[in-house]
GROMACS .gro file of C-alpha atoms in nm:
model
  465
    1MET     CA    1   0.000   0.000   0.000
    2ALA     CA    2   0.140   0.339  -0.100
    3PRO     CA    3   0.206   0.582   0.187
    4ILE     CA    4  -0.049   0.861   0.234
    5ASP     CA    5   0.077   1.204   0.130
    6HIS     CA    6  -0.053   1.435   0.403
    7PRO     CA    7  -0.056   1.814   0.357
    8THR     CA    8   0.188   2.006   0.575
    9PRO     CA    9   0.063   2.176   0.892
   10ARG     CA   10   0.142   2.513   0.734
   11SER     CA   11  -0.074   2.437   0.430
   12ILE     CA   12  -0.363   2.331   0.653
   13ASP     CA   13  -0.326   2.654   0.853
   14GLN     CA   14  -0.337   2.852   0.528
   15PHE     CA   15  -0.640   2.655   0.407
   16VAL     CA   16  -0.832   2.723   0.729
   17ALA     CA   17  -0.746   3.093   0.696
   18GLY     CA   18  -0.873   3.098   0.336
   19GLU     CA   19  -0.525   3.188   0.207
   20LEU     CA   20  -0.461   2.893  -0.027
   21THR     CA   21  -0.542   2.917  -0.397
   22GLY     CA   22  -0.530   2.700  -0.706
   23PRO     CA   23  -0.401   2.339  -0.700
   24ALA     CA   24  -0.266   2.370  -0.346
   25ARG     CA   25  -0.613   2.456  -0.217
   26GLU     CA   26  -0.771   2.167  -0.411
   27THR     CA   27  -0.513   1.922  -0.275
   28VAL     CA   28  -0.586   2.009   0.089
   29LEU     CA   29  -0.962   2.016   0.030
   30ARG     CA   30  -0.961   1.676  -0.138
   31HIS     CA   31  -0.748   1.529   0.143
   32LEU     CA   32  -0.974   1.658   0.422
   33LEU     CA   33  -1.288   1.547   0.240
   34GLY     CA   34  -1.128   1.203   0.217
   35GLY     CA   35  -1.175   1.171   0.593
   36CYS     CA   36  -0.815   1.177   0.722
   37LEU     CA   37  -0.861   1.178   1.101
   38ASP     CA   38  -0.518   1.316   1.192
   39CYS     CA   39  -0.540   1.608   0.949
   40SER     CA   40  -0.900   1.683   1.051
   41ILE     CA   41  -0.788   1.702   1.413
   42TYR     CA   42  -0.506   1.938   1.318
   43ALA     CA   43  -0.743   2.153   1.108
   44ARG     CA   44  -0.985   2.191   1.400
   45GLY     CA   45  -0.695   2.276   1.629
   46SER     CA   46  -0.579   2.537   1.378
   47LEU     CA   47  -0.924   2.694   1.382
   48GLU     CA   48  -0.930   2.689   1.762
   49ARG     CA   49  -0.592   2.864   1.783
   50ARG     CA   50  -0.709   3.129   1.536
   51ALA     CA   51  -1.030   3.180   1.735
   52HIS     CA   52  -0.832   3.244   2.054
   53GLY     CA   53  -0.543   3.436   1.901
   54SER     CA   54  -0.291   3.166   1.986
   55LYS     CA   55  -0.011   3.051   1.759
   56GLY     CA   56   0.046   2.733   1.953
   57PRO     CA   57  -0.165   2.442   2.076
   58GLY     CA   58  -0.360   2.439   2.399
   59ALA     CA   59  -0.587   2.742   2.365
   60ALA     CA   60  -0.875   2.715   2.611
   61GLY     CA   61  -1.220   2.624   2.490
   62ALA     CA   62  -1.338   2.534   2.140
   63PRO     CA   63  -1.482   2.722   1.845
   64PRO     CA   64  -1.860   2.767   1.838
   65PRO     CA   65  -2.080   2.514   1.653
   66GLY     CA   66  -2.052   2.558   1.279
   67ALA     CA   67  -1.724   2.751   1.297
   68TYR     CA   68  -1.524   2.467   1.147
   69GLU     CA   69  -1.767   2.437   0.857
   70ALA     CA   70  -1.750   2.813   0.802
   71ALA     CA   71  -1.370   2.805   0.799
   72PHE     CA   72  -1.380   2.503   0.570
   73GLU     CA   73  -1.608   2.696   0.337
   74LEU     CA   74  -1.373   2.993   0.342
   75GLY     CA   75  -1.084   2.761   0.263
   76ALA     CA   76  -1.273   2.608  -0.025
   77LYS     CA   77  -1.360   2.952  -0.163
   78GLY     CA   78  -0.996   3.051  -0.152
   79THR     CA   79  -0.948   3.416  -0.248
   80ALA     CA   80  -1.003   3.720  -0.029
   81GLU     CA   81  -1.278   3.839  -0.262
   82GLU     CA   82  -1.458   3.505  -0.232
   83SER     CA   83  -1.412   3.508   0.147
   84ALA     CA   84  -1.576   3.850   0.159
   85GLU     CA   85  -1.861   3.705  -0.046
   86VAL     CA   86  -1.915   3.437   0.217
   87LEU     CA   87  -1.936   3.700   0.491
   88ALA     CA   88  -2.180   3.903   0.283
   89GLU     CA   89  -2.392   3.589   0.236
   90ARG     CA   90  -2.422   3.557   0.611
   91LEU     CA   91  -2.544   3.914   0.639
   92ARG     CA   92  -2.802   3.844   0.367
   93ALA     CA   93  -2.911   3.535   0.559
   94THR     CA   94  -2.999   3.751   0.860
   95THR     CA   95  -3.215   3.972   0.638
   96LEU     CA   96  -3.381   3.673   0.471
   97TRP     CA   97  -3.464   3.520   0.807
   98ALA     CA   98  -3.624   3.848   0.917
   99ILE     CA   99  -3.850   3.825   0.609
  100LEU     CA  100  -3.935   3.461   0.671
  101GLU     CA  101  -3.998   3.508   1.042
  102SER     CA  102  -4.294   3.735   0.978
  103LYS     CA  103  -4.479   3.473   0.770
  104PRO     CA  104  -4.661   3.147   0.856
  105GLN     CA  105  -4.470   2.823   0.807
  106GLU     CA  106  -4.654   2.723   0.487
  107ARG     CA  107  -4.564   3.055   0.327
  108ARG     CA  108  -4.204   3.021   0.444
  109LEU     CA  109  -4.170   2.682   0.277
  110ALA     CA  110  -4.321   2.819  -0.043
  111LEU     CA  111  -4.076   3.110  -0.048
  112VAL     CA  112  -3.780   2.878   0.004
  113ALA     CA  113  -3.896   2.650  -0.276
  114GLY     CA  114  -3.962   2.927  -0.527
  115ASP     CA  115  -3.700   3.197  -0.465
  116ARG     CA  116  -3.330   3.128  -0.531
  117ARG     CA  117  -3.227   3.399  -0.286
  118TYR     CA  118  -3.315   3.155  -0.007
  119HIS     CA  119  -3.097   2.874  -0.144
  120SER     CA  120  -2.787   2.948   0.063
  121TRP     CA  121  -2.571   2.763   0.312
  122ALA     CA  122  -2.561   3.069   0.536
  123LEU     CA  123  -2.942   3.081   0.565
  124ALA     CA  124  -2.955   2.712   0.654
  125ALA     CA  125  -2.691   2.768   0.924
  126ARG     CA  126  -2.884   3.071   1.056
  127LEU     CA  127  -3.204   2.868   1.078
  128LEU     CA  128  -3.023   2.597   1.273
  129GLU     CA  129  -2.902   2.862   1.518
  130VAL     CA  130  -3.260   2.986   1.555
  131GLY     CA  131  -3.386   2.633   1.617
  132ALA     CA  132  -3.118   2.568   1.880
  133ASP     CA  133  -3.205   2.894   2.056
  134LEU     CA  134  -3.577   2.805   2.063
  135HIS     CA  135  -3.562   2.438   2.146
  136TRP     CA  136  -3.603   2.479   2.524
  137ARG     CA  137  -3.829   2.784   2.521
  138ASP     CA  138  -4.063   2.682   2.238
  139PRO     CA  139  -4.013   2.332   2.090
  140GLY     CA  140  -4.292   2.386   1.837
  141ARG     CA  141  -4.121   2.688   1.683
  142ALA     CA  142  -3.787   2.505   1.699
  143VAL     CA  143  -3.940   2.226   1.489
  144GLU     CA  144  -4.056   2.483   1.233
  145ALA     CA  145  -3.712   2.650   1.212
  146THR     CA  146  -3.524   2.322   1.170
  147ARG     CA  147  -3.775   2.192   0.912
  148LEU     CA  148  -3.716   2.514   0.721
  149ALA     CA  149  -3.339   2.461   0.743
  150VAL     CA  150  -3.379   2.113   0.592
  151ALA     CA  151  -3.588   2.265   0.310
  152VAL     CA  152  -3.316   2.524   0.240
  153ILE     CA  153  -3.049   2.253   0.228
  154ASP     CA  154  -3.263   2.048  -0.011
  155HIS     CA  155  -3.265   2.346  -0.250
  156LEU     CA  156  -2.891   2.424  -0.242
  157GLN     CA  157  -2.756   2.453  -0.594
  158PRO     CA  158  -2.579   2.129  -0.695
  159GLY     CA  159  -2.204   2.180  -0.712
  160ALA     CA  160  -2.208   2.504  -0.513
  161TYR     CA  161  -2.066   2.328  -0.207
  162PRO     CA  162  -1.871   2.002  -0.155
  163PRO     CA  163  -2.127   1.717  -0.149
  164GLY     CA  164  -1.983   1.563   0.168
  165LEU     CA  165  -2.029   1.887   0.359
  166VAL     CA  166  -2.386   1.920   0.233
  167HIS     CA  167  -2.466   1.572   0.365
  168ASP     CA  168  -2.306   1.667   0.699
  169LEU     CA  169  -2.514   1.984   0.714
  170ARG     CA  170  -2.836   1.798   0.632
  171GLY     CA  171  -2.751   1.537   0.895
  172ARG     CA  172  -2.697   1.810   1.152
  173ALA     CA  173  -3.026   1.974   1.055
  174LEU     CA  174  -3.216   1.646   1.085
  175GLY     CA  175  -3.054   1.586   1.423
  176GLY     CA  176  -3.170   1.931   1.537
  177LEU     CA  177  -3.519   1.851   1.410
  178ALA     CA  178  -3.519   1.521   1.600
  179ASN     CA  179  -3.411   1.699   1.919
  180ALA     CA  180  -3.690   1.957   1.885
  181LEU     CA  181  -3.942   1.677   1.824
  182ARG     CA  182  -3.815   1.500   2.137
  183LEU     CA  183  -3.871   1.812   2.346
  184GLY     CA  184  -4.221   1.831   2.202
  185GLU     CA  185  -4.262   1.463   2.312
  186ASP     CA  186  -4.318   1.336   1.957
  187PHE     CA  187  -4.082   1.044   2.016
  188ALA     CA  188  -4.175   0.835   1.710
  189ALA     CA  189  -4.113   1.126   1.472
  190ALA     CA  190  -3.788   1.207   1.656
  191GLN     CA  191  -3.661   0.851   1.609
  192ALA     CA  192  -3.745   0.865   1.237
  193ALA     CA  193  -3.555   1.194   1.203
  194PHE     CA  194  -3.253   1.043   1.378
  195ALA     CA  195  -3.253   0.749   1.135
  196ALA     CA  196  -3.256   0.994   0.843
  197ALA     CA  197  -2.975   1.198   1.003
  198TRP     CA  198  -2.754   0.890   1.035
  199GLY     CA  199  -2.821   0.812   0.670
  200GLU     CA  200  -2.695   1.158   0.572
  201LEU     CA  201  -2.380   1.132   0.782
  202ALA     CA  202  -2.305   0.797   0.618
  203GLN     CA  203  -2.274   0.988   0.289
  204GLY     CA  204  -2.086   1.284   0.442
  205THR     CA  205  -1.723   1.362   0.509
  206GLY     CA  206  -1.691   1.115   0.796
  207ASP     CA  207  -1.632   1.399   1.042
  208PRO     CA  208  -1.613   1.228   1.385
  209LEU     CA  209  -1.752   1.532   1.567
  210GLU     CA  210  -2.068   1.527   1.356
  211ARG     CA  211  -2.116   1.169   1.473
  212ALA     CA  212  -2.037   1.262   1.833
  213HIS     CA  213  -2.302   1.536   1.829
  214LEU     CA  214  -2.562   1.299   1.686
  215PHE     CA  215  -2.470   1.031   1.940
  216TYR     CA  216  -2.540   1.285   2.214
  217LEU     CA  217  -2.872   1.403   2.072
  218GLU     CA  218  -3.004   1.051   2.020
  219ALA     CA  219  -2.890   0.957   2.370
  220THR     CA  220  -3.112   1.233   2.512
  221LEU     CA  221  -3.407   1.071   2.333
  222ARG     CA  222  -3.321   0.733   2.484
  223LEU     CA  223  -3.283   0.891   2.826
  224ALA     CA  224  -3.619   1.070   2.801
  225ALA     CA  225  -3.777   0.736   2.708
  226GLY     CA  226  -3.624   0.570   3.016
  227ASP     CA  227  -3.380   0.357   2.818
  228PHE     CA  228  -3.080   0.426   3.040
  229GLY     CA  229  -2.866   0.148   2.896
  230GLY     CA  230  -2.929   0.254   2.536
  231ALA     CA  231  -2.842   0.614   2.625
  232ALA     CA  232  -2.516   0.510   2.791
  233ASP     CA  233  -2.417   0.303   2.487
  234LEU     CA  234  -2.439   0.616   2.271
  235LEU     CA  235  -2.280   0.854   2.520
  236ARG     CA  236  -1.959   0.656   2.578
  237PRO     CA  237  -1.832   0.680   2.218
  238ALA     CA  238  -1.937   1.047   2.208
  239ALA     CA  239  -1.729   1.119   2.519
  240HIS     CA  240  -1.433   0.937   2.364
  241LEU     CA  241  -1.451   1.144   2.045
  242TYR     CA  242  -1.472   1.478   2.226
  243ARG     CA  243  -1.180   1.373   2.447
  244LEU     CA  244  -0.981   1.281   2.136
  245TYR     CA  245  -1.040   1.628   1.992
  246GLY     CA  246  -0.965   1.803   2.320
  247ASP     CA  247  -1.310   1.962   2.353
  248ALA     CA  248  -1.341   1.966   2.733
  249HIS     CA  249  -1.667   2.161   2.730
  250GLN     CA  250  -1.855   1.911   2.515
  251GLU     CA  251  -1.697   1.617   2.697
  252SER     CA  252  -1.824   1.759   3.026
  253ARG     CA  253  -2.175   1.782   2.879
  254ILE     CA  254  -2.157   1.420   2.766
  255LEU     CA  255  -2.024   1.300   3.102
  256ARG     CA  256  -2.304   1.487   3.284
  257THR     CA  257  -2.564   1.308   3.071
  258LEU     CA  258  -2.383   0.975   3.114
  259ALA     CA  259  -2.396   1.030   3.491
  260LEU     CA  260  -2.774   1.068   3.465
  261ALA     CA  261  -2.798   0.755   3.248
  262THR     CA  262  -2.606   0.543   3.503
  263GLY     CA  263  -2.646   0.714   3.841
  264TYR     CA  264  -3.006   0.624   3.917
  265LEU     CA  265  -2.910   0.257   3.887
  266ASP     CA  266  -2.561   0.294   4.037
  267PRO     CA  267  -2.524   0.616   4.241
  268LEU     CA  268  -2.151   0.567   4.301
  269GLN     CA  269  -2.086   0.547   3.929
  270GLY     CA  270  -2.300   0.857   3.883
  271VAL     CA  271  -2.086   1.037   4.142
  272ALA     CA  272  -1.763   0.939   3.966
  273LEU     CA  273  -1.887   1.058   3.625
  274ALA     CA  274  -2.029   1.383   3.763
  275ARG     CA  275  -1.696   1.457   3.934
  276GLN     CA  276  -1.516   1.406   3.602
  277ALA     CA  277  -1.763   1.638   3.430
  278LEU     CA  278  -1.722   1.905   3.698
  279GLN     CA  279  -1.345   1.903   3.654
  280LEU     CA  280  -1.388   1.979   3.282
  281VAL     CA  281  -1.664   2.238   3.275
  282HIS     CA  282  -1.577   2.608   3.268
  283ARG     CA  283  -1.821   2.801   3.485
  284CYS     CA  284  -1.763   3.134   3.312
  285ARG     CA  285  -1.852   2.975   2.982
  286ASP     CA  286  -2.162   2.774   3.075
  287PRO     CA  287  -2.291   2.822   3.431
  288ARG     CA  288  -2.614   2.637   3.343
  289LEU     CA  289  -2.413   2.327   3.255
  290GLU     CA  290  -2.210   2.358   3.574
  291LEU     CA  291  -2.530   2.381   3.777
  292SER     CA  292  -2.676   2.070   3.615
  293ILE     CA  293  -2.352   1.880   3.685
  294ARG     CA  294  -2.345   1.994   4.047
  295HIS     CA  295  -2.712   1.901   4.089
  296ALA     CA  296  -2.649   1.550   3.956
  297LEU     CA  297  -2.343   1.510   4.179
  298ILE     CA  298  -2.536   1.621   4.490
  299TRP     CA  299  -2.827   1.390   4.404
  300PHE     CA  300  -2.607   1.083   4.359
  301LEU     CA  301  -2.391   1.162   4.663
  302ASN     CA  302  -2.710   1.158   4.869
  303ASP     CA  303  -2.843   0.841   4.704
  304GLY     CA  304  -2.500   0.677   4.742
  305GLY     CA  305  -2.494   0.718   5.119
  306SER     CA  306  -2.307   1.049   5.162
  307PRO     CA  307  -2.583   1.297   5.259
  308ARG     CA  308  -2.354   1.523   5.463
  309GLU     CA  309  -2.115   1.569   5.173
  310ALA     CA  310  -2.418   1.629   4.952
  311LEU     CA  311  -2.547   1.897   5.189
  312THR     CA  312  -2.206   2.070   5.199
  313LEU     CA  313  -2.190   2.084   4.820
  314LEU     CA  314  -2.551   2.205   4.803
  315ASP     CA  315  -2.470   2.491   5.041
  316ARG     CA  316  -2.172   2.587   4.823
  317SER     CA  317  -2.394   2.581   4.513
  318ARG     CA  318  -2.678   2.806   4.635
  319GLU     CA  319  -2.541   3.115   4.462
  320LEU     CA  320  -2.530   2.924   4.133
  321TYR     CA  321  -2.895   2.811   4.175
  322ARG     CA  322  -2.996   3.173   4.241
  323GLN     CA  323  -2.853   3.286   3.905
  324PHE     CA  324  -3.143   3.125   3.719
  325GLU     CA  325  -3.485   3.284   3.729
  326CYS     CA  326  -3.680   2.995   3.574
  327ALA     CA  327  -3.879   2.784   3.817
  328GLN     CA  328  -3.735   2.437   3.755
  329PRO     CA  329  -3.383   2.486   3.906
  330ARG     CA  330  -3.530   2.638   4.222
  331LEU     CA  331  -3.789   2.362   4.257
  332CYS     CA  332  -3.530   2.092   4.199
  333GLN     CA  333  -3.301   2.251   4.460
  334THR     CA  334  -3.578   2.244   4.722
  335TRP     CA  335  -3.669   1.886   4.630
  336LEU     CA  336  -3.304   1.788   4.669
  337GLU     CA  337  -3.290   1.952   5.011
  338ALA     CA  338  -3.590   1.747   5.121
  339ARG     CA  339  -3.429   1.423   5.004
  340ILE     CA  340  -3.109   1.507   5.194
  341LEU     CA  341  -3.311   1.583   5.510
  342ARG     CA  342  -3.476   1.242   5.478
  343SER     CA  343  -3.135   1.074   5.442
  344LEU     CA  344  -3.008   1.261   5.751
  345GLY     CA  345  -3.292   1.114   5.958
  346GLU     CA  346  -3.514   1.423   5.961
  347PRO     CA  347  -3.841   1.290   5.810
  348ALA     CA  348  -4.059   1.563   5.966
  349ALA     CA  349  -3.849   1.840   5.811
  350ALA     CA  350  -3.841   1.647   5.483
  351GLU     CA  351  -4.219   1.618   5.493
  352ARG     CA  352  -4.272   1.992   5.537
  353THR     CA  353  -4.042   2.072   5.247
  354LEU     CA  354  -4.190   1.802   5.023
  355VAL     CA  355  -4.545   1.926   5.079
  356ALA     CA  356  -4.444   2.270   4.948
  357VAL     CA  357  -4.252   2.114   4.656
  358TRP     CA  358  -4.551   1.893   4.572
  359HIS     CA  359  -4.784   2.191   4.532
  360ASP     CA  360  -4.523   2.384   4.330
  361PHE     CA  361  -4.466   2.095   4.089
  362ARG     CA  362  -4.840   2.049   4.046
  363SER     CA  363  -4.881   2.420   3.963
  364ALA     CA  364  -4.590   2.402   3.717
  365GLY     CA  365  -4.737   2.099   3.536
  366PHE     CA  366  -4.427   1.878   3.580
  367ASN     CA  367  -4.619   1.552   3.582
  368GLN     CA  368  -4.338   1.298   3.602
  369ASP     CA  369  -4.153   1.496   3.869
  370LEU     CA  370  -4.479   1.536   4.064
  371THR     CA  371  -4.517   1.157   4.062
  372LEU     CA  372  -4.164   1.111   4.198
  373VAL     CA  373  -4.217   1.379   4.465
  374SER     CA  374  -4.540   1.201   4.566
  375LEU     CA  375  -4.343   0.883   4.626
  376ASP     CA  376  -4.085   1.071   4.836
  377LEU     CA  377  -4.363   1.232   5.038
  378ALA     CA  378  -4.538   0.897   5.094
  379GLU     CA  379  -4.208   0.755   5.220
  380ALA     CA  380  -4.161   1.052   5.456
  381TYR     CA  381  -4.510   0.993   5.598
  382MET     CA  382  -4.444   0.622   5.653
  383ALA     CA  383  -4.106   0.693   5.817
  384GLN     CA  384  -4.300   0.886   6.085
  385GLY     CA  385  -4.570   0.623   6.121
  386LYS     CA  386  -4.826   0.839   5.938
  387VAL     CA  387  -4.961   0.546   5.741
  388ARG     CA  388  -5.307   0.699   5.692
  389HIS     CA  389  -5.150   1.012   5.542
  390ALA     CA  390  -4.946   0.797   5.304
  391LEU     CA  391  -5.249   0.588   5.203
  392ARG     CA  392  -5.460   0.897   5.143
  393LEU     CA  393  -5.190   1.044   4.917
  394LEU     CA  394  -5.135   0.720   4.725
  395LYS     CA  395  -5.507   0.660   4.670
  396SER     CA  396  -5.581   1.015   4.554
  397PHE     CA  397  -5.277   1.022   4.325
  398GLN     CA  398  -5.387   0.698   4.161
  399LEU     CA  399  -5.681   0.893   4.022
  400THR     CA  400  -5.439   1.154   3.890
  401LEU     CA  401  -5.235   0.885   3.715
  402ARG     CA  402  -5.552   0.750   3.553
  403ALA     CA  403  -5.643   1.101   3.435
  404TRP     CA  404  -5.296   1.126   3.278
  405ARG     CA  405  -5.365   0.794   3.099
  406MET     CA  406  -5.085   0.612   3.278
  407HIS     CA  407  -5.030   0.270   3.121
  408ALA     CA  408  -5.164  -0.046   3.287
  409ASN     CA  409  -4.823  -0.158   3.415
  410GLY     CA  410  -4.772   0.176   3.589
  411LEU     CA  411  -5.114   0.163   3.751
  412ALA     CA  412  -5.045  -0.194   3.867
  413ALA     CA  413  -4.715  -0.080   4.025
  414TRP     CA  414  -4.895   0.201   4.209
  415LEU     CA  415  -5.165  -0.039   4.333
  416LEU     CA  416  -4.897  -0.279   4.463
  417LEU     CA  417  -4.744   0.007   4.661
  418GLN     CA  418  -5.084   0.101   4.805
  419GLU     CA  419  -5.149  -0.256   4.915
  420ALA     CA  420  -4.806  -0.275   5.081
  421ALA     CA  421  -4.867   0.053   5.265
  422ALA     CA  422  -5.196  -0.084   5.401
  423THR     CA  423  -5.053  -0.416   5.519
  424GLU     CA  424  -4.675  -0.390   5.567
  425ALA     CA  425  -4.565  -0.029   5.606
  426ALA     CA  426  -4.194  -0.105   5.658
  427ARG     CA  427  -4.177  -0.290   5.326
  428ALA     CA  428  -4.383  -0.018   5.155
  429GLN     CA  429  -4.135   0.246   5.270
  430ALA     CA  430  -3.853   0.062   5.091
  431LEU     CA  431  -4.080  -0.019   4.796
  432THR     CA  432  -4.129   0.352   4.723
  433ARG     CA  433  -3.762   0.370   4.615
  434ASP     CA  434  -3.809   0.083   4.370
  435ALA     CA  435  -4.120   0.260   4.243
  436SER     CA  436  -3.926   0.586   4.196
  437LEU     CA  437  -3.673   0.413   3.972
  438TYR     CA  438  -3.957   0.237   3.789
  439PHE     CA  439  -4.142   0.560   3.710
  440ARG     CA  440  -3.819   0.715   3.582
  441GLN     CA  441  -3.769   0.430   3.337
  442ALA     CA  442  -4.126   0.329   3.251
  443TRP     CA  443  -4.299   0.668   3.228
  444ARG     CA  444  -4.316   0.645   2.848
  445ARG     CA  445  -4.191   0.288   2.801
  446PRO     CA  446  -4.435   0.042   2.961
  447PHE     CA  447  -4.293  -0.272   3.118
  448PRO     CA  448  -4.393  -0.474   3.427
  449PHE     CA  449  -4.287  -0.352   3.772
  450SER     CA  450  -4.032  -0.585   3.932
  451PRO     CA  451  -3.945  -0.492   4.293
  452SER     CA  452  -3.596  -0.569   4.419
  453GLN     CA  453  -3.549  -0.892   4.614
  454ASP     CA  454  -3.542  -0.729   4.956
  455THR     CA  455  -3.872  -0.544   4.903
  456ARG     CA  456  -4.076  -0.844   4.793
  457PRO     CA  457  -4.334  -0.979   5.039
  458SER     CA  458  -4.204  -1.225   5.295
  459GLN     CA  459  -4.314  -1.589   5.277
  460ASP     CA  460  -4.550  -1.537   5.572
  461THR     CA  461  -4.704  -1.230   5.412
  462ARG     CA  462  -4.758  -1.412   5.082
  463ARG     CA  463  -4.902  -1.715   5.262
  464HIS     CA  464  -5.150  -1.523   5.475
  465GLY     CA  465  -5.204  -1.213   5.260
   0.00000   0.00000   0.00000
């Protein structure tokens, strides 16, 4: 086999800067499109050093999403005049989006199909940015923006851009669409969009970071569906790829999600992964991510038998919780405090806090979390011998679950817990923890409830029950 003729580091630097022309530019472009991992890593490092004004390796952080593709496009264009044209195209994209934003989705799609002004890479990239910005605040509008981005990509002029990059861009757009559909709880459509996204990447440049990003997005779908093992199987290779490329920020995000996928089943493993993530995250860059990592670490420390360490870390994190005005971080902080109080042997204090959290979650419409808080509150009642309080809560909440159209397996699990509370309160108190894990995994993915061995009825109870 003939040795591979790699471009020099200097030529890759010049390509990323848009300074190469003629055959030299074509040689580097063809080599990178061929999927050379080593040269792709160097090219991304070159972009990162340019972004941070460093002439050597090791600049902190990583370029923003899409920056590599933009630099790649500049390199492919080559001349300064063509580079200026790319920048002008981005400015036009902002104007075009302002026009589209004022119209209903059907009219937007018609404009994209019939007007060549909208057939630009820059507009597609702008729409993906819009979708990413909206996906938490308004999943429905995020779906519209990402669908529009796919439509723009479908109308790109053949030959205007390298085909591999177009497939990568379409794969990224379909992944963004799938993520928005997931947040809108249209799981079947999200899974179909992920399948299409993987098909596009199979025809793309082979960029490992495109695959890593899609691994992460699909893992969030698996996690939302309660498939913890399937999520972990996708997150591990994603973490490896981001580590290979030296992107500590994205690796920390992956490790946080991997901690969630493993920690509810194995709290000590969740603690280890959350600690790794916390070492990598940069607070000044993404305080929301740091908060979510700290929250997971505190949760799993408490579940893993270290409530005092969990309380210490929670006290040190209060300022970070206060930075966010939205309700969910504050509610989750209070819920976590109640769980720590329970672990420290203060069930009465835990009960008082959980009652307030219960009403707040009900007002906020967080149905799954409200179910889990109800189980914690029932356990707090039983720990104090307030069996009638626990039974009243469990019986009334069963009606709520029916109103939410909870599947038959979930209703059967709840009924089993009620029966245990009425006949064997000590076992029911432990059974609530099995039920909490069950309702995390089976909320949208029905399967039979299987209590752990030590919470099953004793032989005498089964014989005389």
